[in-house]
mmCIF file of C-alpha atoms in Angstrom:
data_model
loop_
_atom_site.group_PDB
_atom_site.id
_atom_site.type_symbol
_atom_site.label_atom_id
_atom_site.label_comp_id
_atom_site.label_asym_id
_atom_site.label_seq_id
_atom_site.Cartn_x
_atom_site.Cartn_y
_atom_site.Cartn_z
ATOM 1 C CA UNK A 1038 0.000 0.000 0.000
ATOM 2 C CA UNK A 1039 1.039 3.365 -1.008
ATOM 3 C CA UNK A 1040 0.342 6.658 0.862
ATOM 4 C CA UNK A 1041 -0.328 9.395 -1.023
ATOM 5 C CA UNK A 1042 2.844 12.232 -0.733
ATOM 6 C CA UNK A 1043 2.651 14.816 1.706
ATOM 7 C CA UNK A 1044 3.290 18.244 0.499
ATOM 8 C CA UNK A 1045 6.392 19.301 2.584
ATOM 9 C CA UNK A 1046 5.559 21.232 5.336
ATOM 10 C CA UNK A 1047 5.972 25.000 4.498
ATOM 11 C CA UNK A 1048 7.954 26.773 7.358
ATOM 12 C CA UNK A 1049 6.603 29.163 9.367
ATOM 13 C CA UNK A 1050 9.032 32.509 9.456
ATOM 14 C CA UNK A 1051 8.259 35.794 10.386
ATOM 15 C CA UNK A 1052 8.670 38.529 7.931
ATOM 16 C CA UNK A 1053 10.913 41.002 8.964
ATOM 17 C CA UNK A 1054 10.908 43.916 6.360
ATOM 18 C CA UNK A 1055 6.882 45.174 7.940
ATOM 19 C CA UNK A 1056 8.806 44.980 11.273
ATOM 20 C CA UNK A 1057 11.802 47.691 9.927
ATOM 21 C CA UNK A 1058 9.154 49.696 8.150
ATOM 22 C CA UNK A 1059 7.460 49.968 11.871
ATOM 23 C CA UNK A 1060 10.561 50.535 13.527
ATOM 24 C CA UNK A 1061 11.733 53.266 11.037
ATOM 25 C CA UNK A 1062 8.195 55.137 11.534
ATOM 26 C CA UNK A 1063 8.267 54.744 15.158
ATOM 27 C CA UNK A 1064 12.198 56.555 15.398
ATOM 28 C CA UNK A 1065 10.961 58.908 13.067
ATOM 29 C CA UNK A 1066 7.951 59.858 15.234
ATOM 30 C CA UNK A 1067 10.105 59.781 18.458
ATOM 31 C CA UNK A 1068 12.884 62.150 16.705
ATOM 32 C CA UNK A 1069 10.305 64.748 15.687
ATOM 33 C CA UNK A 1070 8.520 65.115 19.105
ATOM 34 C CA UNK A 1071 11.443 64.574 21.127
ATOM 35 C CA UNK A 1072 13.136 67.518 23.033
ATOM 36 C CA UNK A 1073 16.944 67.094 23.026
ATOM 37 C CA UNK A 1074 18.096 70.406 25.112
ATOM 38 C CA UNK A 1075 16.945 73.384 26.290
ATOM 39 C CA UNK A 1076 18.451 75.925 23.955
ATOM 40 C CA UNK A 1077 19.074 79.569 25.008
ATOM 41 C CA UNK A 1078 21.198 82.567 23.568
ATOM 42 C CA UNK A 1079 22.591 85.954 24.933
ATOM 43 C CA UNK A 1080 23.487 88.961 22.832
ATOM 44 C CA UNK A 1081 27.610 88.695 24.022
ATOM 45 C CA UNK A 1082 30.282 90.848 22.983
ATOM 46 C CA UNK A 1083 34.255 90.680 24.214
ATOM 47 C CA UNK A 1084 35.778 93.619 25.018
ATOM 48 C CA UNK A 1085 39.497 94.305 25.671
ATOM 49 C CA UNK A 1086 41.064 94.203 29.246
ATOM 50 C CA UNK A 1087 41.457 98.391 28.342
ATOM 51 C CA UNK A 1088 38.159 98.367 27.048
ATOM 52 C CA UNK A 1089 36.789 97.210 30.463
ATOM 53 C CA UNK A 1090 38.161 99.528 32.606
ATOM 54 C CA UNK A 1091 37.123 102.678 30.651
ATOM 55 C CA UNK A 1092 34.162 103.949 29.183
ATOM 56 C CA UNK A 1093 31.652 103.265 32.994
ATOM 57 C CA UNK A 1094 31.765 99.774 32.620
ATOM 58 C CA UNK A 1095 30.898 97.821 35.479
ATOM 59 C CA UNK A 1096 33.433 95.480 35.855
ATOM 60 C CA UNK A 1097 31.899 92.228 37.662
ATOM 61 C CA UNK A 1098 34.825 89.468 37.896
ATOM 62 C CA UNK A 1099 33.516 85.326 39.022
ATOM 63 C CA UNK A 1100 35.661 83.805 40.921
ATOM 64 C CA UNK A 1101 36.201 80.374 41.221
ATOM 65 C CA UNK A 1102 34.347 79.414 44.213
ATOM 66 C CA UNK A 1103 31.296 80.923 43.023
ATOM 67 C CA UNK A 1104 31.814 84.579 44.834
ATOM 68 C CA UNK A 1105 31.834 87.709 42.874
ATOM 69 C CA UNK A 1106 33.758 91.006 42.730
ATOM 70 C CA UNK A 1107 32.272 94.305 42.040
ATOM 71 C CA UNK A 1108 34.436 96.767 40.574
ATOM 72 C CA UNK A 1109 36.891 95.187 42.548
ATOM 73 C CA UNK A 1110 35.588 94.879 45.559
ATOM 74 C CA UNK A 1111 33.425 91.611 47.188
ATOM 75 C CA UNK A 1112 30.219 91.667 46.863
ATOM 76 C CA UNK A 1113 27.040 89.248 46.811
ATOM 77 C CA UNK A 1114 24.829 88.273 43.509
ATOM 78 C CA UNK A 1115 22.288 90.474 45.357
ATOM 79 C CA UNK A 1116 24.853 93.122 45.648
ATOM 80 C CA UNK A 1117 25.725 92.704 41.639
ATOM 81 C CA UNK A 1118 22.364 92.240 40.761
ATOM 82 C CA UNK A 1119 20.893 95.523 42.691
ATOM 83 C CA UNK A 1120 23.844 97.273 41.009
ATOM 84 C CA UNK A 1121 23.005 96.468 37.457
ATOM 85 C CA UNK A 1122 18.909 97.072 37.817
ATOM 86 C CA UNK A 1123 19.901 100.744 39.249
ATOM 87 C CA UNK A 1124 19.478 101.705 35.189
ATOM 88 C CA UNK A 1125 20.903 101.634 31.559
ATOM 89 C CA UNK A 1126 24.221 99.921 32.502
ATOM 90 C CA UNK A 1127 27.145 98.238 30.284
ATOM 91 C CA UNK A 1128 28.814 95.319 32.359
ATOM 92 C CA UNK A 1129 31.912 93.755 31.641
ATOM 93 C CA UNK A 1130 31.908 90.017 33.014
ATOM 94 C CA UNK A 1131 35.617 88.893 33.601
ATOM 95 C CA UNK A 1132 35.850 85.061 34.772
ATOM 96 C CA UNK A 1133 38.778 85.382 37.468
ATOM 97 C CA UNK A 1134 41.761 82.774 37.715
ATOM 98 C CA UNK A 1135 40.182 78.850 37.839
ATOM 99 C CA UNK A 1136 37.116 79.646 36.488
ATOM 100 C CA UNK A 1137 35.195 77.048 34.395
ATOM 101 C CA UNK A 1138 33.136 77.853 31.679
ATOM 102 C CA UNK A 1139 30.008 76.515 33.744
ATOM 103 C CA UNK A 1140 30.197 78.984 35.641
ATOM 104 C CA UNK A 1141 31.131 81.779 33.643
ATOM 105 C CA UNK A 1142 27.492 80.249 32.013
ATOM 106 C CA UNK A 1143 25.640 80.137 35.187
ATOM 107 C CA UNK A 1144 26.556 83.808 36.101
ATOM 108 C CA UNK A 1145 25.287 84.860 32.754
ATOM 109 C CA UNK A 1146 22.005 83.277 33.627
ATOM 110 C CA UNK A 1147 21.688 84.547 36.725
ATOM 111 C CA UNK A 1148 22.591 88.478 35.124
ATOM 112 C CA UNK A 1149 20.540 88.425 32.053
ATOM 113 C CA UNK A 1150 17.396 89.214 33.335
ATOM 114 C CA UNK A 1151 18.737 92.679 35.016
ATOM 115 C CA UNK A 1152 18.597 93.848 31.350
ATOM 116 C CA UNK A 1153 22.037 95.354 31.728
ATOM 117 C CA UNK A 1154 24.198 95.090 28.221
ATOM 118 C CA UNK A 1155 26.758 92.406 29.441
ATOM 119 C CA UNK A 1156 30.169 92.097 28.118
ATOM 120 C CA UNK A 1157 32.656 89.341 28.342
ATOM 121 C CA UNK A 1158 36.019 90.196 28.859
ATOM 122 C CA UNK A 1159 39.449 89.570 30.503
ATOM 123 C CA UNK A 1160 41.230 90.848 32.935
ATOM 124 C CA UNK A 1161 44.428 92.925 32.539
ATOM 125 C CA UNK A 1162 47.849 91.170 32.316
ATOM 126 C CA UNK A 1163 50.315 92.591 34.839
ATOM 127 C CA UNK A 1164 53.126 94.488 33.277
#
C-alpha cells in the first residue's frame, strides 16, 4: 500500500521587512517630538582688558568658588544684581583665575534678566 505524498511542510518565518518599516516610523515619530536640550542665547560681545576699565563699565569678575567682585571689591549676587537694575548699565563680566566655563554660564544666567548690556572680557595682564 502506497500513501499518497505529503506536500512538505511550508515553514513558518516571520517577515521582517513590515517589522523595519514599523521601527523606522516609530524613530521617526520619536525624533520629531522629542526635546533634546533646552536651547538659550545671549546677545555677548568681548571687550578688551582696556576696554573694560574705561568707558563706565561695570566690571563684575567670578571667581572660582562661586563669589563675585564688584568693581573690585566683594560683593554678593544680590549686591551685583541691585547694582546692574539701578538703570541703563554696560557690564563687563571677567571670569577670574580657575574659572570654568560653567560657571562663567551660570553667572550669565543669573545676570541676564537685570537687562544690563553684558560684556565678556578679561582681565588685565600685569606688566
Amino acid at each position: 500500500m502506497r500513501l499518497a505524498a505529503r506536500p512538505p511542510r511550508r515553514r513558518n518565518t516571520i517577515v521582517l521587512t513590515s517589522l523595519v518599516d514599523v521601527m523606522f516610523v516609530l524613530l521617526f515619530f520619536f525624533m520629531l517630538v522629542s526635546n533634546y536640550g533646552d536651547w538659550r542665547s545671549w546677545s555677548l560681545a568681548l571687550s578688551n582688558p582696556v576696554d573694560a576699565a574705561s568707558g563706565g563699565s561695570l566690571v563684575i569678575e567670578v571667581l572660582g568658588d562661586g563669589r563675585y567682585r564688584l568693581a573690585g571689591q566683594p560683593a554678593s549676587i544680590r549686591e551685583v544684581d541691585a547694582a546692574l537694575h539701578r538703570g541703563p548699565v554696560r557690564a563687563v563680566l571677567v571670569p577670574g583665575t580657575g574659572v570654568s566655563l560653567q560657571q562663567v554660564v551660570d553667572a550669565l544666567d543669573t545676570l541676564k534678566p537685570t537687562g544690563a548690556e553684558l560684556t565678556l572680557g578679561r582681565a588685565a595682564e600685569a606688566p
